[in-house]
Amino acid sequence: MTVLPALRAVLFDRDDTIAYTDRSVYRDAAAWGAAHFGLDPAQLGHTLAALWQESTVTDHERSWWHLRSLEDEQTFWDTYGRELERRLDLPAGAGAEFVARFPYEVYIKAVPGAREVLTALRARGLKVGVLSNTLPSIDRTLEAVGLGDLIDVAVASCTVGAHKPEPAGYLHAAQALGVQVPEVLFIDDKLENVEAARSLGMAAEVIDLTGQRPGALHSLDDVLTLVDARTARA
Ligand SMILES: [Mg+2]
């Protein structure tokens, strides 16, 4: 039987684990832009969705996957704004105005109860980390959703230059947390990311906040239960 070392840190994915995208903000953004720029909200909504979708394609010329710094990210958003202007025939500066009014972080919200669970983990003496396949501005997003003060280390895959399930991000996060890899519990909604963590020697579990996936954790409270069970065994 393998004896696990004492747990010293919990490393969370961000999206659909401790935070989620609030679709209603897209509607608010489209409504605001439509009223402000005299556009059809549906047309603006579709254009925004298409622009974002293209940027998630890794080899697209406007992909965010290759951004390495906050400066790179600013250039990305500047280009995004200009592309929005071009597609909707908006005046110069309108795209930047839109991006400033609805920056990336306003679409993200904390999962209900996340603050309480992170607080409880810290009260147990554990470090809390986040490892997300995301743009360099991860600290800004976690502050915006009201969790920044409870997170010891936040790692954006862009900044590391390795996206999950590549190993480098996990190893970087463990080192930044000041713990050994087997002392980490990793939580993510994607099985491939969980399997990658396990293959490195981390304990890791899938979370499915929709409650549908058999065998997955179904709430952040389940993370606490898991932590307490492991602590009791140690
Ligand atoms: Mg996720």
PDB file of C-alpha atoms and ligand atoms in Angstrom:
ATOM      1  CA  MET A   1       0.000   0.000   0.000  1.00  0.00           C
ATOM      2  CA  THR A   2       1.279   3.442  -0.947  1.00  0.00           C
ATOM      3  CA  VAL A   3       1.512   5.861   1.952  1.00  0.00           C
ATOM      4  CA  LEU A   4       0.740   9.383   0.848  1.00  0.00           C
ATOM      5  CA  PRO A   5       2.720  12.196   2.437  1.00  0.00           C
ATOM      6  CA  ALA A   6       0.858  14.795   4.481  1.00  0.00           C
ATOM      7  CA  LEU A   7      -1.092  17.168   2.291  1.00  0.00           C
ATOM      8  CA  ARG A   8       0.347  20.685   2.179  1.00  0.00           C
ATOM      9  CA  ALA A   9      -1.470  22.355  -0.725  1.00  0.00           C
ATOM     10  CA  VAL A  10      -4.600  22.219  -2.820  1.00  0.00           C
ATOM     11  CA  LEU A  11      -4.170  23.323  -6.427  1.00  0.00           C
ATOM     12  CA  PHE A  12      -7.356  24.265  -8.247  1.00  0.00           C
ATOM     13  CA  ASP A  13      -8.222  24.796 -11.857  1.00  0.00           C
ATOM     14  CA  ARG A  14     -10.078  28.121 -12.267  1.00  0.00           C
ATOM     15  CA  ASP A  15     -12.864  27.783 -14.854  1.00  0.00           C
ATOM     16  CA  ASP A  16     -15.743  25.489 -13.902  1.00  0.00           C
ATOM     17  CA  THR A  17     -13.892  24.598 -10.712  1.00  0.00           C
ATOM     18  CA  ILE A  18     -13.731  27.702  -8.469  1.00  0.00           C
ATOM     19  CA  ALA A  19     -15.095  30.184 -11.021  1.00  0.00           C
ATOM     20  CA  TYR A  20     -17.356  30.147 -14.056  1.00  0.00           C
ATOM     21  CA  THR A  21     -18.293  32.277 -17.042  1.00  0.00           C
ATOM     22  CA  ASP A  22     -21.507  34.183 -16.432  1.00  0.00           C
ATOM     23  CA  ARG A  23     -23.338  34.096 -19.768  1.00  0.00           C
ATOM     24  CA  SER A  24     -25.659  36.887 -18.672  1.00  0.00           C
ATOM     25  CA  VAL A  25     -22.729  39.306 -18.868  1.00  0.00           C
ATOM     26  CA  TYR A  26     -22.433  38.546 -22.605  1.00  0.00           C
ATOM     27  CA  ARG A  27     -26.041  39.645 -22.994  1.00  0.00           C
ATOM     28  CA  ASP A  28     -25.385  42.788 -20.925  1.00  0.00           C
ATOM     29  CA  ALA A  29     -22.310  43.550 -23.033  1.00  0.00           C
ATOM     30  CA  ALA A  30     -24.182  43.078 -26.297  1.00  0.00           C
ATOM     31  CA  ALA A  31     -27.060  45.240 -25.045  1.00  0.00           C
ATOM     32  CA  TRP A  32     -24.698  47.986 -23.877  1.00  0.00           C
ATOM     33  CA  GLY A  33     -22.696  47.938 -27.113  1.00  0.00           C
ATOM     34  CA  ALA A  34     -25.842  47.907 -29.218  1.00  0.00           C
ATOM     35  CA  ALA A  35     -27.281  50.926 -27.431  1.00  0.00           C
ATOM     36  CA  HIS A  36     -23.950  52.766 -27.324  1.00  0.00           C
ATOM     37  CA  PHE A  37     -22.872  52.165 -30.915  1.00  0.00           C
ATOM     38  CA  GLY A  38     -26.286  51.851 -32.589  1.00  0.00           C
ATOM     39  CA  LEU A  39     -25.915  48.153 -33.467  1.00  0.00           C
ATOM     40  CA  ASP A  40     -28.172  45.138 -33.504  1.00  0.00           C
ATOM     41  CA  PRO A  41     -27.464  43.311 -30.197  1.00  0.00           C
ATOM     42  CA  ALA A  42     -27.624  39.891 -31.892  1.00  0.00           C
ATOM     43  CA  GLN A  43     -25.086  40.937 -34.531  1.00  0.00           C
ATOM     44  CA  LEU A  44     -22.744  42.316 -31.874  1.00  0.00           C
ATOM     45  CA  GLY A  45     -23.219  39.182 -29.776  1.00  0.00           C
ATOM     46  CA  HIS A  46     -22.393  36.911 -32.689  1.00  0.00           C
ATOM     47  CA  THR A  47     -19.340  38.952 -33.612  1.00  0.00           C
ATOM     48  CA  LEU A  48     -18.035  38.869 -30.048  1.00  0.00           C
ATOM     49  CA  ALA A  49     -18.601  35.122 -29.811  1.00  0.00           C
ATOM     50  CA  ALA A  50     -16.833  34.509 -33.145  1.00  0.00           C
ATOM     51  CA  LEU A  51     -13.860  36.711 -32.205  1.00  0.00           C
ATOM     52  CA  TRP A  52     -13.387  34.902 -28.910  1.00  0.00           C
ATOM     53  CA  GLN A  53     -13.845  31.483 -30.470  1.00  0.00           C
ATOM     54  CA  GLU A  54     -11.179  32.226 -33.083  1.00  0.00           C
ATOM     55  CA  SER A  55      -8.774  33.382 -30.382  1.00  0.00           C
ATOM     56  CA  THR A  56      -9.021  30.011 -28.631  1.00  0.00           C
ATOM     57  CA  VAL A  57      -7.734  28.175 -31.730  1.00  0.00           C
ATOM     58  CA  THR A  58      -4.107  27.620 -30.896  1.00  0.00           C
ATOM     59  CA  ASP A  59      -2.672  28.316 -34.348  1.00  0.00           C
ATOM     60  CA  HIS A  60      -4.938  31.266 -35.171  1.00  0.00           C
ATOM     61  CA  GLU A  61      -3.133  34.565 -35.774  1.00  0.00           C
ATOM     62  CA  ARG A  62      -5.116  36.128 -32.918  1.00  0.00           C
ATOM     63  CA  SER A  63      -4.768  33.171 -30.545  1.00  0.00           C
ATOM     64  CA  TRP A  64      -4.285  33.987 -26.866  1.00  0.00           C
ATOM     65  CA  TRP A  65      -2.393  30.741 -26.270  1.00  0.00           C
ATOM     66  CA  HIS A  66       0.937  32.302 -27.136  1.00  0.00           C
ATOM     67  CA  LEU A  67       0.711  35.374 -24.904  1.00  0.00           C
ATOM     68  CA  ARG A  68       3.507  35.355 -22.353  1.00  0.00           C
ATOM     69  CA  SER A  69       3.143  38.605 -20.422  1.00  0.00           C
ATOM     70  CA  LEU A  70       0.649  41.266 -19.421  1.00  0.00           C
ATOM     71  CA  GLU A  71       2.169  43.454 -22.149  1.00  0.00           C
ATOM     72  CA  ASP A  72       1.473  40.722 -24.727  1.00  0.00           C
ATOM     73  CA  GLU A  73      -2.067  40.513 -23.397  1.00  0.00           C
ATOM     74  CA  GLN A  74      -2.610  44.256 -23.726  1.00  0.00           C
ATOM     75  CA  THR A  75      -1.512  44.024 -27.369  1.00  0.00           C
ATOM     76  CA  PHE A  76      -3.931  41.111 -27.822  1.00  0.00           C
ATOM     77  CA  TRP A  77      -6.863  43.178 -26.480  1.00  0.00           C
ATOM     78  CA  ASP A  78      -5.855  46.205 -28.571  1.00  0.00           C
ATOM     79  CA  THR A  79      -5.927  43.999 -31.674  1.00  0.00           C
ATOM     80  CA  TYR A  80      -9.207  42.455 -30.540  1.00  0.00           C
ATOM     81  CA  GLY A  81     -10.764  45.917 -30.256  1.00  0.00           C
ATOM     82  CA  ARG A  82      -9.569  46.923 -33.728  1.00  0.00           C
ATOM     83  CA  GLU A  83     -10.893  43.686 -35.228  1.00  0.00           C
ATOM     84  CA  LEU A  84     -14.258  44.364 -33.578  1.00  0.00           C
ATOM     85  CA  GLU A  85     -14.284  47.821 -35.214  1.00  0.00           C
ATOM     86  CA  ARG A  86     -13.387  46.361 -38.600  1.00  0.00           C
ATOM     87  CA  ARG A  87     -16.087  43.695 -38.543  1.00  0.00           C
ATOM     88  CA  LEU A  88     -18.833  46.010 -37.324  1.00  0.00           C
ATOM     89  CA  ASP A  89     -17.718  49.105 -39.210  1.00  0.00           C
ATOM     90  CA  LEU A  90     -17.286  51.059 -35.987  1.00  0.00           C
ATOM     91  CA  PRO A  91     -15.257  54.272 -35.653  1.00  0.00           C
ATOM     92  CA  ALA A  92     -11.647  54.145 -34.465  1.00  0.00           C
ATOM     93  CA  GLY A  93     -11.477  53.794 -30.693  1.00  0.00           C
ATOM     94  CA  ALA A  94     -14.898  52.161 -30.319  1.00  0.00           C
ATOM     95  CA  GLY A  95     -13.377  48.688 -29.927  1.00  0.00           C
ATOM     96  CA  ALA A  96     -11.028  49.857 -27.180  1.00  0.00           C
ATOM     97  CA  GLU A  97     -13.941  51.576 -25.469  1.00  0.00           C
ATOM     98  CA  PHE A  98     -15.933  48.343 -25.542  1.00  0.00           C
ATOM     99  CA  VAL A  99     -13.041  46.251 -24.189  1.00  0.00           C
ATOM    100  CA  ALA A 100     -12.459  48.804 -21.418  1.00  0.00           C
ATOM    101  CA  ARG A 101     -16.159  48.744 -20.484  1.00  0.00           C
ATOM    102  CA  PHE A 102     -16.348  44.910 -20.534  1.00  0.00           C
ATOM    103  CA  PRO A 103     -12.844  43.594 -19.786  1.00  0.00           C
ATOM    104  CA  TYR A 104     -12.186  39.844 -19.706  1.00  0.00           C
ATOM    105  CA  GLU A 105     -12.551  39.559 -15.939  1.00  0.00           C
ATOM    106  CA  VAL A 106     -16.146  40.876 -15.775  1.00  0.00           C
ATOM    107  CA  TYR A 107     -17.460  37.731 -17.458  1.00  0.00           C
ATOM    108  CA  ILE A 108     -16.071  35.519 -14.683  1.00  0.00           C
ATOM    109  CA  LYS A 109     -17.754  34.888 -11.325  1.00  0.00           C
ATOM    110  CA  ALA A 110     -16.798  32.859  -8.271  1.00  0.00           C
ATOM    111  CA  VAL A 111     -18.565  29.556  -7.757  1.00  0.00           C
ATOM    112  CA  PRO A 112     -20.969  29.978  -4.806  1.00  0.00           C
ATOM    113  CA  GLY A 113     -19.267  28.833  -1.602  1.00  0.00           C
ATOM    114  CA  ALA A 114     -15.742  29.081  -3.039  1.00  0.00           C
ATOM    115  CA  ARG A 115     -14.668  31.720  -0.529  1.00  0.00           C
ATOM    116  CA  GLU A 116     -15.822  29.592   2.381  1.00  0.00           C
ATOM    117  CA  VAL A 117     -14.023  26.476   1.137  1.00  0.00           C
ATOM    118  CA  LEU A 118     -10.747  28.271   0.390  1.00  0.00           C
ATOM    119  CA  THR A 119     -10.929  29.910   3.810  1.00  0.00           C
ATOM    120  CA  ALA A 120     -11.485  26.516   5.441  1.00  0.00           C
ATOM    121  CA  LEU A 121      -8.522  25.002   3.600  1.00  0.00           C
ATOM    122  CA  ARG A 122      -6.273  27.815   4.756  1.00  0.00           C
ATOM    123  CA  ALA A 123      -7.583  27.380   8.294  1.00  0.00           C
ATOM    124  CA  ARG A 124      -6.314  23.788   8.067  1.00  0.00           C
ATOM    125  CA  GLY A 125      -2.854  25.150   7.334  1.00  0.00           C
ATOM    126  CA  LEU A 126      -2.913  24.304   3.632  1.00  0.00           C
ATOM    127  CA  LYS A 127      -1.593  26.455   0.831  1.00  0.00           C
ATOM    128  CA  VAL A 128      -4.060  27.266  -1.947  1.00  0.00           C
ATOM    129  CA  GLY A 129      -2.988  27.521  -5.567  1.00  0.00           C
ATOM    130  CA  VAL A 130      -4.639  27.969  -8.940  1.00  0.00           C
ATOM    131  CA  LEU A 131      -3.383  26.572 -12.244  1.00  0.00           C
ATOM    132  CA  SER A 132      -5.438  27.655 -15.238  1.00  0.00           C
ATOM    133  CA  ASN A 133      -5.131  27.444 -19.000  1.00  0.00           C
ATOM    134  CA  THR A 134      -5.615  31.152 -19.379  1.00  0.00           C
ATOM    135  CA  LEU A 135      -4.192  34.535 -20.319  1.00  0.00           C
ATOM    136  CA  PRO A 136      -1.456  36.147 -18.217  1.00  0.00           C
ATOM    137  CA  SER A 137      -3.941  38.321 -16.256  1.00  0.00           C
ATOM    138  CA  ILE A 138      -4.918  35.515 -13.847  1.00  0.00           C
ATOM    139  CA  ASP A 139      -4.268  37.599 -10.711  1.00  0.00           C
ATOM    140  CA  ARG A 140      -6.637  40.278 -12.030  1.00  0.00           C
ATOM    141  CA  THR A 141      -9.414  37.763 -12.694  1.00  0.00           C
ATOM    142  CA  LEU A 142      -9.091  36.167  -9.251  1.00  0.00           C
ATOM    143  CA  GLU A 143      -9.166  39.592  -7.587  1.00  0.00           C
ATOM    144  CA  ALA A 144     -12.208  40.549  -9.671  1.00  0.00           C
ATOM    145  CA  VAL A 145     -14.167  37.482  -8.569  1.00  0.00           C
ATOM    146  CA  GLY A 146     -13.285  38.162  -4.941  1.00  0.00           C
ATOM    147  CA  LEU A 147     -10.925  35.225  -4.310  1.00  0.00           C
ATOM    148  CA  GLY A 148      -7.508  36.803  -4.810  1.00  0.00           C
ATOM    149  CA  ASP A 149      -6.780  37.290  -1.113  1.00  0.00           C
ATOM    150  CA  LEU A 150      -7.293  33.563  -0.429  1.00  0.00           C
ATOM    151  CA  ILE A 151      -4.903  32.276  -3.090  1.00  0.00           C
ATOM    152  CA  ASP A 152      -1.200  31.910  -2.364  1.00  0.00           C
ATOM    153  CA  VAL A 153      -0.073  31.249  -5.926  1.00  0.00           C
ATOM    154  CA  ALA A 154      -1.925  31.694  -9.217  1.00  0.00           C
ATOM    155  CA  VAL A 155      -0.294  30.289 -12.327  1.00  0.00           C
ATOM    156  CA  ALA A 156      -1.511  31.139 -15.829  1.00  0.00           C
ATOM    157  CA  SER A 157      -0.436  28.561 -18.367  1.00  0.00           C
ATOM    158  CA  CYS A 158       0.338  31.364 -20.830  1.00  0.00           C
ATOM    159  CA  THR A 159       2.941  32.829 -18.494  1.00  0.00           C
ATOM    160  CA  VAL A 160       4.624  29.456 -17.990  1.00  0.00           C
ATOM    161  CA  GLY A 161       4.425  28.683 -21.695  1.00  0.00           C
ATOM    162  CA  ALA A 162       2.886  25.269 -21.023  1.00  0.00           C
ATOM    163  CA  HIS A 163      -0.835  24.539 -21.023  1.00  0.00           C
ATOM    164  CA  LYS A 164      -2.429  21.671 -19.108  1.00  0.00           C
ATOM    165  CA  PRO A 165      -2.110  18.739 -19.498  1.00  0.00           C
ATOM    166  CA  GLU A 166       1.560  19.513 -20.212  1.00  0.00           C
ATOM    167  CA  PRO A 167       3.561  18.789 -17.024  1.00  0.00           C
ATOM    168  CA  ALA A 168       5.515  22.056 -16.753  1.00  0.00           C
ATOM    169  CA  GLY A 169       2.649  24.116 -15.337  1.00  0.00           C
ATOM    170  CA  TYR A 170       1.949  21.637 -12.520  1.00  0.00           C
ATOM    171  CA  LEU A 171       5.612  21.472 -11.571  1.00  0.00           C
ATOM    172  CA  HIS A 172       5.913  25.252 -11.692  1.00  0.00           C
ATOM    173  CA  ALA A 173       2.861  25.615  -9.431  1.00  0.00           C
ATOM    174  CA  ALA A 174       4.165  23.122  -6.852  1.00  0.00           C
ATOM    175  CA  GLN A 175       7.530  24.862  -6.742  1.00  0.00           C
ATOM    176  CA  ALA A 176       5.888  28.298  -6.421  1.00  0.00           C
ATOM    177  CA  LEU A 177       3.760  26.945  -3.549  1.00  0.00           C
ATOM    178  CA  GLY A 178       6.952  25.696  -1.883  1.00  0.00           C
ATOM    179  CA  VAL A 179       5.744  22.087  -1.657  1.00  0.00           C
ATOM    180  CA  GLN A 180       6.675  18.736  -3.139  1.00  0.00           C
ATOM    181  CA  VAL A 181       4.536  17.354  -5.952  1.00  0.00           C
ATOM    182  CA  PRO A 182       3.105  14.427  -3.888  1.00  0.00           C
ATOM    183  CA  GLU A 183       2.032  16.924  -1.204  1.00  0.00           C
ATOM    184  CA  VAL A 184      -0.448  18.530  -3.615  1.00  0.00           C
ATOM    185  CA  LEU A 185      -4.111  17.708  -4.196  1.00  0.00           C
ATOM    186  CA  PHE A 186      -5.160  18.901  -7.661  1.00  0.00           C
ATOM    187  CA  ILE A 187      -8.797  19.594  -8.627  1.00  0.00           C
ATOM    188  CA  ASP A 188     -10.014  20.203 -12.205  1.00  0.00           C
ATOM    189  CA  ASP A 189     -13.202  19.679 -14.206  1.00  0.00           C
ATOM    190  CA  LYS A 190     -11.274  18.047 -17.082  1.00  0.00           C
ATOM    191  CA  LEU A 191     -10.271  14.401 -16.740  1.00  0.00           C
ATOM    192  CA  GLU A 192      -7.188  14.763 -18.965  1.00  0.00           C
ATOM    193  CA  ASN A 193      -5.812  17.442 -16.647  1.00  0.00           C
ATOM    194  CA  VAL A 194      -6.474  15.267 -13.598  1.00  0.00           C
ATOM    195  CA  GLU A 195      -4.789  12.277 -15.206  1.00  0.00           C
ATOM    196  CA  ALA A 196      -1.744  14.398 -16.033  1.00  0.00           C
ATOM    197  CA  ALA A 197      -1.495  15.495 -12.393  1.00  0.00           C
ATOM    198  CA  ARG A 198      -1.748  11.881 -11.214  1.00  0.00           C
ATOM    199  CA  SER A 199       0.959  10.789 -13.606  1.00  0.00           C
ATOM    200  CA  LEU A 200       3.255  13.356 -11.990  1.00  0.00           C
ATOM    201  CA  GLY A 201       2.478  11.952  -8.538  1.00  0.00           C
ATOM    202  CA  MET A 202      -0.136  14.397  -7.315  1.00  0.00           C
ATOM    203  CA  ALA A 203      -3.381  13.247  -5.794  1.00  0.00           C
ATOM    204  CA  ALA A 204      -6.018  14.563  -8.144  1.00  0.00           C
ATOM    205  CA  GLU A 205      -9.786  14.489  -8.575  1.00  0.00           C
ATOM    206  CA  VAL A 206     -12.275  15.545 -11.205  1.00  0.00           C
ATOM    207  CA  ILE A 207     -14.934  18.013 -10.091  1.00  0.00           C
ATOM    208  CA  ASP A 208     -18.257  18.297 -11.913  1.00  0.00           C
ATOM    209  CA  LEU A 209     -20.313  21.128 -10.491  1.00  0.00           C
ATOM    210  CA  THR A 210     -23.299  20.087 -12.626  1.00  0.00           C
ATOM    211  CA  GLY A 211     -23.421  16.962 -10.459  1.00  0.00           C
ATOM    212  CA  GLN A 212     -23.765  14.616 -13.418  1.00  0.00           C
ATOM    213  CA  ARG A 213     -20.447  12.824 -13.734  1.00  0.00           C
ATOM    214  CA  PRO A 214     -20.379   9.602 -11.685  1.00  0.00           C
ATOM    215  CA  GLY A 215     -17.381   9.326  -9.395  1.00  0.00           C
ATOM    216  CA  ALA A 216     -16.507  13.013  -9.593  1.00  0.00           C
ATOM    217  CA  LEU A 217     -16.619  15.526  -6.771  1.00  0.00           C
ATOM    218  CA  HIS A 218     -19.859  17.441  -7.121  1.00  0.00           C
ATOM    219  CA  SER A 219     -19.142  20.487  -4.982  1.00  0.00           C
ATOM    220  CA  LEU A 220     -16.232  22.362  -3.483  1.00  0.00           C
ATOM    221  CA  ASP A 221     -17.410  21.099  -0.083  1.00  0.00           C
ATOM    222  CA  ASP A 222     -16.469  17.626  -1.339  1.00  0.00           C
ATOM    223  CA  VAL A 223     -12.865  18.865  -1.574  1.00  0.00           C
ATOM    224  CA  LEU A 224     -12.913  19.631   2.138  1.00  0.00           C
ATOM    225  CA  THR A 225     -14.307  16.175   2.864  1.00  0.00           C
ATOM    226  CA  LEU A 226     -11.526  14.610   0.815  1.00  0.00           C
ATOM    227  CA  VAL A 227      -8.851  16.676   2.546  1.00  0.00           C
ATOM    228  CA  ASP A 228     -10.183  15.750   5.979  1.00  0.00           C
ATOM    229  CA  ALA A 229     -10.344  12.054   5.064  1.00  0.00           C
ATOM    230  CA  ARG A 230      -6.733  12.089   3.902  1.00  0.00           C
ATOM    231  CA  THR A 231      -5.625  13.969   7.005  1.00  0.00           C
ATOM    232  CA  ALA A 232      -7.423  11.441   9.220  1.00  0.00           C
ATOM    233  CA  ARG A 233      -5.614   8.563   7.455  1.00  0.00           C
ATOM    234  CA  ALA A 234      -2.156  10.156   7.791  1.00  0.00           C
TER     235      ALA A 234
HETATM  236 MG    MG B   1     -11.764  24.141 -16.058  1.00  0.00          MG
END
